[in-house]
Amino acid sequence: MAYDSNNIFAKILRGEIPCDKVYEDDFALAFRDINPQAKVHTLVIPKGAYVSFDDFATTASDAEIGGFARAVQAVAALEGVTESGYRLLANHGKHAHQEVPHFHIHIAGGESLPGLIA
Ligand code: AMP
């Protein structure tokens, strides 16, 4: 699947649409989910143009993958869920109902979580 540079997270990265920003570095941007499924529900996206985890893991550089993983950890710490616990989730493709075709990881926590968030 080709990357669509008009997807909503691409627009957020370009500053065309606002977001509730939590963190930003060279590799990643993190912002709160607009429709939270838990008390803490934050999205972390890479700065590069990757459709999904599958695309990211296949084509991103080691530096991007490492930087992104470190950013996810930093965001969890900033959101205060490291001690209490959190869930990471990334949807890839149709069966997972991925809505936004720019790779993102959901960080969910802040309370005891039920089954998997969608
Ligand atoms: P997914 O199904 O994994 O693609 O999840 C996409 C997520 O992006 C959903 O949880 C949406 O609530 C969230 N979302 C969509 N648009 C925005 C936005 N403008 N700002 C923040 N979160 C958004």
Tab-separated table of N, CA and C and ligand atoms in Angstrom:
chain	number	residue	atom	x	y	z
A	1	MET	N	0.853	-1.204	0.000
A	1	MET	CA	0.000	0.000	0.000
A	1	MET	C	0.887	1.253	0.000
A	2	ALA	N	0.626	2.146	-0.930
A	2	ALA	CA	1.422	3.377	-1.010
A	2	ALA	C	1.014	4.335	0.119
A	3	TYR	N	1.957	5.119	0.556
A	3	TYR	CA	1.689	6.088	1.616
A	3	TYR	C	0.853	7.247	1.064
A	4	ASP	N	-0.207	7.590	1.765
A	4	ASP	CA	-1.072	8.712	1.371
A	4	ASP	C	-0.698	9.929	2.222
A	5	SER	N	-0.057	10.896	1.610
A	5	SER	CA	0.436	12.036	2.381
A	5	SER	C	-0.681	12.986	2.828
A	6	ASN	N	-1.929	12.661	2.450
A	6	ASN	CA	-3.066	13.464	2.925
A	6	ASN	C	-3.744	12.855	4.147
A	7	ASN	N	-3.172	11.756	4.698
A	7	ASN	CA	-3.813	11.178	5.885
A	7	ASN	C	-3.708	12.150	7.066
A	8	ILE	N	-4.603	11.969	8.033
A	8	ILE	CA	-4.742	12.975	9.094
A	8	ILE	C	-3.483	13.120	9.951
A	9	PHE	N	-2.741	12.033	10.153
A	9	PHE	CA	-1.522	12.150	10.971
A	9	PHE	C	-0.405	12.846	10.193
A	10	ALA	N	-0.391	12.688	8.869
A	10	ALA	CA	0.564	13.448	8.056
A	10	ALA	C	0.262	14.943	8.186
A	11	LYS	N	-1.015	15.273	8.223
A	11	LYS	CA	-1.409	16.687	8.370
A	11	LYS	C	-1.017	17.210	9.751
A	12	ILE	N	-1.157	16.367	10.767
A	12	ILE	CA	-0.735	16.774	12.114
A	12	ILE	C	0.780	16.996	12.124
A	13	LEU	N	1.528	16.082	11.499
A	13	LEU	CA	2.995	16.229	11.452
A	13	LEU	C	3.406	17.521	10.755
A	14	ARG	N	2.675	17.900	9.723
A	14	ARG	CA	3.002	19.138	8.993
A	14	ARG	C	2.461	20.383	9.694
A	15	GLY	N	1.738	20.192	10.789
A	15	GLY	CA	1.209	21.331	11.532
A	15	GLY	C	-0.049	21.914	10.920
A	16	GLU	N	-0.677	21.178	10.002
A	16	GLU	CA	-1.879	21.694	9.334
A	16	GLU	C	-3.135	21.479	10.179
A	17	ILE	N	-3.046	20.498	11.102
A	17	ILE	CA	-4.152	20.192	12.008
A	17	ILE	C	-3.567	20.167	13.420
A	18	PRO	N	-4.260	20.752	14.393
A	18	PRO	CA	-3.708	20.773	15.751
A	18	PRO	C	-3.792	19.407	16.424
A	19	CYS	N	-2.973	19.239	17.453
A	19	CYS	CA	-3.068	18.027	18.261
A	19	CYS	C	-2.720	18.393	19.699
A	20	ASP	N	-3.095	17.514	20.604
A	20	ASP	CA	-2.781	17.699	22.027
A	20	ASP	C	-1.426	17.021	22.273
A	21	LYS	N	-0.375	17.769	21.968
A	21	LYS	CA	0.973	17.201	21.932
A	21	LYS	C	1.509	16.867	23.319
A	22	VAL	N	2.141	15.697	23.418
A	22	VAL	CA	2.733	15.235	24.667
A	22	VAL	C	4.254	15.248	24.570
A	23	TYR	N	4.772	14.973	23.376
A	23	TYR	CA	6.223	14.759	23.216
A	23	TYR	C	6.582	14.869	21.751
A	24	GLU	N	7.803	15.356	21.498
A	24	GLU	CA	8.316	15.381	20.129
A	24	GLU	C	9.832	15.306	20.177
A	25	ASP	N	10.412	14.515	19.290
A	25	ASP	CA	11.868	14.539	19.095
A	25	ASP	C	12.148	14.306	17.612
A	26	ASP	N	13.391	13.988	17.263
A	26	ASP	CA	13.737	13.832	15.849
A	26	ASP	C	13.010	12.671	15.189
A	27	PHE	N	12.591	11.705	15.973
A	27	PHE	CA	12.042	10.469	15.423
A	27	PHE	C	10.536	10.335	15.552
A	28	ALA	N	9.950	11.024	16.514
A	28	ALA	CA	8.557	10.735	16.863
A	28	ALA	C	7.809	11.965	17.338
A	29	LEU	N	6.497	11.886	17.170
A	29	LEU	CA	5.573	12.867	17.739
A	29	LEU	C	4.522	12.076	18.512
A	30	ALA	N	4.161	12.555	19.690
A	30	ALA	CA	3.128	11.885	20.487
A	30	ALA	C	2.054	12.887	20.855
A	31	PHE	N	0.807	12.428	20.772
A	31	PHE	CA	-0.323	13.294	21.111
A	31	PHE	C	-1.459	12.430	21.631
A	32	ARG	N	-2.378	13.061	22.347
A	32	ARG	CA	-3.476	12.300	22.951
A	32	ARG	C	-4.517	11.910	21.898
A	33	ASP	N	-5.032	10.695	22.046
A	33	ASP	CA	-6.059	10.222	21.119
A	33	ASP	C	-7.318	11.081	21.284
A	34	ILE	N	-7.926	11.437	20.170
A	34	ILE	CA	-9.099	12.316	20.180
A	34	ILE	C	-10.328	11.599	20.744
A	35	ASN	N	-10.295	10.276	20.751
A	35	ASN	CA	-11.428	9.471	21.236
A	35	ASN	C	-10.889	8.422	22.218
A	36	PRO	N	-10.485	8.887	23.420
A	36	PRO	CA	-9.736	8.001	24.318
A	36	PRO	C	-10.537	6.785	24.774
A	37	GLN	N	-9.855	5.630	24.773
A	37	GLN	CA	-10.461	4.369	25.208
A	37	GLN	C	-9.991	3.975	26.608
A	38	ALA	N	-9.199	4.831	27.224
A	38	ALA	CA	-8.711	4.606	28.589
A	38	ALA	C	-8.351	5.977	29.155
A	39	LYS	N	-8.138	6.030	30.482
A	39	LYS	CA	-7.811	7.332	31.099
A	39	LYS	C	-6.589	7.948	30.444
A	40	VAL	N	-5.600	7.121	30.182
A	40	VAL	CA	-4.458	7.558	29.368
A	40	VAL	C	-4.554	6.827	28.033
A	41	HIS	N	-4.636	7.581	26.970
A	41	HIS	CA	-4.652	6.983	25.629
A	41	HIS	C	-3.917	7.945	24.703
A	42	THR	N	-2.668	7.608	24.449
A	42	THR	CA	-1.773	8.495	23.719
A	42	THR	C	-1.228	7.751	22.511
A	43	LEU	N	-1.098	8.473	21.412
A	43	LEU	CA	-0.579	7.899	20.170
A	43	LEU	C	0.835	8.389	19.939
A	44	VAL	N	1.686	7.490	19.493
A	44	VAL	CA	3.053	7.862	19.120
A	44	VAL	C	3.233	7.508	17.654
A	45	ILE	N	3.691	8.482	16.875
A	45	ILE	CA	3.865	8.254	15.433
A	45	ILE	C	5.300	8.595	15.039
A	46	PRO	N	5.854	7.845	14.085
A	46	PRO	CA	7.184	8.213	13.596
A	46	PRO	C	7.102	9.456	12.715
A	47	LYS	N	8.204	10.183	12.615
A	47	LYS	CA	8.241	11.363	11.743
A	47	LYS	C	8.243	10.972	10.272
A	48	GLY	N	8.770	9.783	9.975
A	48	GLY	CA	8.842	9.329	8.593
A	48	GLY	C	7.491	8.847	8.086
A	49	ALA	N	7.398	8.730	6.757
A	49	ALA	CA	6.139	8.356	6.093
A	49	ALA	C	6.037	6.839	5.972
A	50	TYR	N	5.439	6.203	6.978
A	50	TYR	CA	5.250	4.753	6.980
A	50	TYR	C	3.776	4.439	7.191
A	51	VAL	N	3.259	3.532	6.399
A	51	VAL	CA	1.826	3.242	6.414
A	51	VAL	C	1.409	2.547	7.701
A	52	SER	N	2.225	1.608	8.152
A	52	SER	CA	1.841	0.784	9.298
A	52	SER	C	3.097	0.198	9.927
A	53	PHE	N	2.913	-0.563	10.991
A	53	PHE	CA	4.055	-1.231	11.618
A	53	PHE	C	4.809	-2.080	10.600
A	54	ASP	N	4.070	-2.773	9.764
A	54	ASP	CA	4.706	-3.676	8.807
A	54	ASP	C	5.648	-2.905	7.880
A	55	ASP	N	5.181	-1.780	7.369
A	55	ASP	CA	5.985	-0.924	6.494
A	55	ASP	C	7.180	-0.372	7.273
A	56	PHE	N	6.933	0.085	8.486
A	56	PHE	CA	7.997	0.671	9.317
A	56	PHE	C	9.094	-0.353	9.597
A	57	ALA	N	8.689	-1.533	10.043
A	57	ALA	CA	9.668	-2.555	10.418
A	57	ALA	C	10.449	-3.043	9.205
A	58	THR	N	9.822	-2.963	8.019
A	58	THR	CA	10.469	-3.429	6.797
A	58	THR	C	11.418	-2.385	6.224
A	59	THR	N	11.017	-1.117	6.270
A	59	THR	CA	11.762	-0.120	5.479
A	59	THR	C	12.430	1.002	6.278
A	60	ALA	N	12.073	1.197	7.521
A	60	ALA	CA	12.730	2.269	8.293
A	60	ALA	C	14.162	1.864	8.638
A	61	SER	N	15.003	2.870	8.862
A	61	SER	CA	16.393	2.596	9.243
A	61	SER	C	16.449	2.104	10.693
A	62	ASP	N	17.569	1.484	11.040
A	62	ASP	CA	17.754	1.051	12.426
A	62	ASP	C	17.671	2.248	13.378
A	63	ALA	N	18.203	3.389	12.947
A	63	ALA	CA	18.162	4.588	13.797
A	63	ALA	C	16.727	5.039	14.043
A	64	GLU	N	15.911	4.999	12.997
A	64	GLU	CA	14.499	5.400	13.152
A	64	GLU	C	13.753	4.426	14.067
A	65	ILE	N	14.002	3.139	13.868
A	65	ILE	CA	13.309	2.135	14.682
A	65	ILE	C	13.744	2.263	16.142
A	66	GLY	N	15.037	2.426	16.355
A	66	GLY	CA	15.527	2.580	17.726
A	66	GLY	C	15.033	3.861	18.366
A	67	GLY	N	15.106	4.951	17.612
A	67	GLY	CA	14.652	6.237	18.137
A	67	GLY	C	13.171	6.215	18.471
A	68	PHE	N	12.410	5.541	17.623
A	68	PHE	CA	10.968	5.466	17.852
A	68	PHE	C	10.663	4.653	19.113
A	69	ALA	N	11.334	3.529	19.269
A	69	ALA	CA	11.111	2.696	20.469
A	69	ALA	C	11.452	3.477	21.739
A	70	ARG	N	12.543	4.223	21.702
A	70	ARG	CA	12.908	5.041	22.866
A	70	ARG	C	11.849	6.113	23.129
A	71	ALA	N	11.301	6.672	22.059
A	71	ALA	CA	10.272	7.709	22.224
A	71	ALA	C	9.022	7.133	22.874
A	72	VAL	N	8.625	5.930	22.468
A	72	VAL	CA	7.436	5.313	23.068
A	72	VAL	C	7.649	5.147	24.569
A	73	GLN	N	8.814	4.677	24.944
A	73	GLN	CA	9.116	4.519	26.385
A	73	GLN	C	9.059	5.871	27.089
A	74	ALA	N	9.623	6.902	26.466
A	74	ALA	CA	9.646	8.233	27.084
A	74	ALA	C	8.227	8.785	27.257
A	75	VAL	N	7.370	8.530	26.280
A	75	VAL	CA	5.991	9.025	26.363
A	75	VAL	C	5.244	8.323	27.499
A	76	ALA	N	5.434	7.019	27.613
A	76	ALA	CA	4.796	6.295	28.725
A	76	ALA	C	5.243	6.894	30.059
A	77	ALA	N	6.520	7.194	30.164
A	77	ALA	CA	7.036	7.795	31.407
A	77	ALA	C	6.410	9.171	31.636
A	78	LEU	N	6.347	9.986	30.579
A	78	LEU	CA	5.750	11.327	30.700
A	78	LEU	C	4.282	11.249	31.105
A	79	GLU	N	3.595	10.248	30.620
A	79	GLU	CA	2.166	10.085	30.935
A	79	GLU	C	1.955	9.456	32.314
A	80	GLY	N	3.061	9.050	32.950
A	80	GLY	CA	2.977	8.590	34.337
A	80	GLY	C	2.459	7.180	34.513
A	81	VAL	N	2.627	6.341	33.480
A	81	VAL	CA	2.054	4.994	33.558
A	81	VAL	C	3.107	3.883	33.651
A	82	THR	N	4.363	4.268	33.770
A	82	THR	CA	5.412	3.243	33.790
A	82	THR	C	5.247	2.310	34.987
A	83	GLU	N	5.023	2.876	36.143
A	83	GLU	CA	4.904	2.046	37.350
A	83	GLU	C	3.587	1.262	37.371
A	84	SER	N	2.513	1.940	37.029
A	84	SER	CA	1.185	1.307	37.127
A	84	SER	C	0.917	0.320	35.995
A	85	GLY	N	1.595	0.522	34.877
A	85	GLY	CA	1.456	-0.398	33.751
A	85	GLY	C	0.722	0.223	32.576
A	86	TYR	N	1.048	-0.268	31.417
A	86	TYR	CA	0.398	0.237	30.205
A	86	TYR	C	0.398	-0.843	29.128
A	87	ARG	N	-0.451	-0.626	28.137
A	87	ARG	CA	-0.563	-1.537	26.992
A	87	ARG	C	-0.151	-0.797	25.734
A	88	LEU	N	0.624	-1.472	24.886
A	88	LEU	CA	0.953	-0.947	23.560
A	88	LEU	C	0.157	-1.725	22.530
A	89	LEU	N	-0.357	-0.992	21.535
A	89	LEU	CA	-1.144	-1.643	20.489
A	89	LEU	C	-0.887	-0.940	19.154
A	90	ALA	N	-0.699	-1.709	18.116
A	90	ALA	CA	-0.556	-1.142	16.771
A	90	ALA	C	-1.400	-1.961	15.813
A	91	ASN	N	-2.318	-1.320	15.119
A	91	ASN	CA	-3.159	-1.998	14.142
A	91	ASN	C	-2.503	-1.909	12.772
A	92	HIS	N	-2.474	-3.051	12.094
A	92	HIS	CA	-1.958	-3.090	10.725
A	92	HIS	C	-3.023	-3.692	9.817
A	93	GLY	N	-3.530	-2.888	8.903
A	93	GLY	CA	-4.384	-3.418	7.847
A	93	GLY	C	-5.837	-3.659	8.222
A	94	LYS	N	-6.510	-4.291	7.284
A	94	LYS	CA	-7.970	-4.426	7.314
A	94	LYS	C	-8.505	-5.205	8.514
A	95	HIS	N	-7.956	-6.384	8.747
A	95	HIS	CA	-8.510	-7.221	9.813
A	95	HIS	C	-8.323	-6.590	11.187
A	96	ALA	N	-7.344	-5.725	11.313
A	96	ALA	CA	-7.130	-5.025	12.589
A	96	ALA	C	-7.890	-3.698	12.625
A	97	HIS	N	-8.577	-3.375	11.536
A	97	HIS	CA	-9.352	-2.132	11.435
A	97	HIS	C	-8.477	-0.899	11.610
A	98	GLN	N	-7.307	-0.913	11.002
A	98	GLN	CA	-6.470	0.293	11.037
A	98	GLN	C	-7.216	1.414	10.323
A	99	GLU	N	-7.412	2.523	11.036
A	99	GLU	CA	-8.174	3.644	10.474
A	99	GLU	C	-7.278	4.654	9.778
A	100	VAL	N	-6.151	4.939	10.394
A	100	VAL	CA	-5.283	6.000	9.879
A	100	VAL	C	-4.018	5.360	9.300
A	101	PRO	N	-3.777	5.575	7.994
A	101	PRO	CA	-2.663	4.883	7.341
A	101	PRO	C	-1.314	5.582	7.500
A	102	HIS	N	-1.018	5.952	8.732
A	102	HIS	CA	0.338	6.385	9.119
A	102	HIS	C	0.624	5.606	10.397
A	103	PHE	N	1.714	4.847	10.407
A	103	PHE	CA	2.025	3.982	11.549
A	103	PHE	C	1.887	4.733	12.872
A	104	HIS	N	1.203	4.108	13.810
A	104	HIS	CA	1.080	4.690	15.154
A	104	HIS	C	0.960	3.576	16.175
A	105	ILE	N	1.493	3.861	17.339
A	105	ILE	CA	1.336	2.959	18.479
A	105	ILE	C	0.426	3.645	19.482
A	106	HIS	N	-0.563	2.887	19.940
A	106	HIS	CA	-1.421	3.366	21.022
A	106	HIS	C	-0.743	3.006	22.343
A	107	ILE	N	-0.676	3.957	23.262
A	107	ILE	CA	-0.296	3.672	24.648
A	107	ILE	C	-1.562	3.856	25.475
A	108	ALA	N	-1.987	2.795	26.152
A	108	ALA	CA	-3.207	2.865	26.969
A	108	ALA	C	-2.867	2.493	28.403
A	109	GLY	N	-3.452	3.232	29.329
A	109	GLY	CA	-3.225	2.931	30.744
A	109	GLY	C	-3.939	3.951	31.615
A	110	GLY	N	-3.398	4.129	32.810
A	110	GLY	CA	-4.022	5.065	33.745
A	110	GLY	C	-5.133	4.441	34.562
A	111	GLU	N	-5.456	3.196	34.268
A	111	GLU	CA	-6.496	2.442	34.980
A	111	GLU	C	-6.316	0.977	34.590
A	112	SER	N	-6.994	0.103	35.320
A	112	SER	CA	-6.947	-1.312	34.962
A	112	SER	C	-7.684	-1.503	33.648
A	113	LEU	N	-7.037	-2.122	32.669
A	113	LEU	CA	-7.598	-2.203	31.320
A	113	LEU	C	-8.432	-3.465	31.136
A	114	PRO	N	-9.529	-3.335	30.370
A	114	PRO	CA	-10.312	-4.530	30.006
A	114	PRO	C	-9.605	-5.287	28.888
A	115	GLY	N	-10.360	-5.987	28.064
A	115	GLY	CA	-9.770	-6.689	26.916
A	115	GLY	C	-9.082	-5.707	25.992
A	116	LEU	N	-8.554	-6.198	24.931
A	116	LEU	CA	-7.790	-5.350	24.005
A	116	LEU	C	-8.618	-4.158	23.548
A	117	ILE	N	-7.980	-2.985	23.499
A	117	ILE	CA	-8.659	-1.814	22.950
A	117	ILE	C	-8.609	-1.900	21.430
A	118	ALA	N	-9.594	-1.317	20.780
A	118	ALA	CA	-9.627	-1.372	19.314
A	118	ALA	C	-9.131	-0.064	18.731
B	1	AMP	P1	-6.266	2.942	14.365
B	1	AMP	O1	-7.575	2.236	14.295
B	1	AMP	O2	-5.201	2.130	15.059
B	1	AMP	O3	-5.840	3.460	13.005
B	1	AMP	O4	-6.487	4.170	15.333
B	1	AMP	C1	-6.598	5.498	14.903
B	1	AMP	C2	-6.785	6.331	16.137
B	1	AMP	O5	-6.563	7.679	15.804
B	1	AMP	C3	-8.174	6.232	16.770
B	1	AMP	O6	-8.054	5.808	18.125
B	1	AMP	C4	-8.713	7.673	16.668
B	1	AMP	O7	-9.480	8.043	17.783
B	1	AMP	C5	-7.429	8.473	16.567
B	1	AMP	N1	-7.547	9.767	15.888
B	1	AMP	C6	-8.120	10.016	14.692
B	1	AMP	N2	-7.989	11.313	14.372
B	1	AMP	C7	-7.318	11.892	15.390
B	1	AMP	C8	-6.864	13.217	15.650
B	1	AMP	N3	-7.089	14.230	14.799
B	1	AMP	N4	-6.187	13.463	16.811
B	1	AMP	C9	-5.967	12.460	17.678
B	1	AMP	N5	-6.360	11.185	17.495
B	1	AMP	C10	-7.023	10.900	16.360
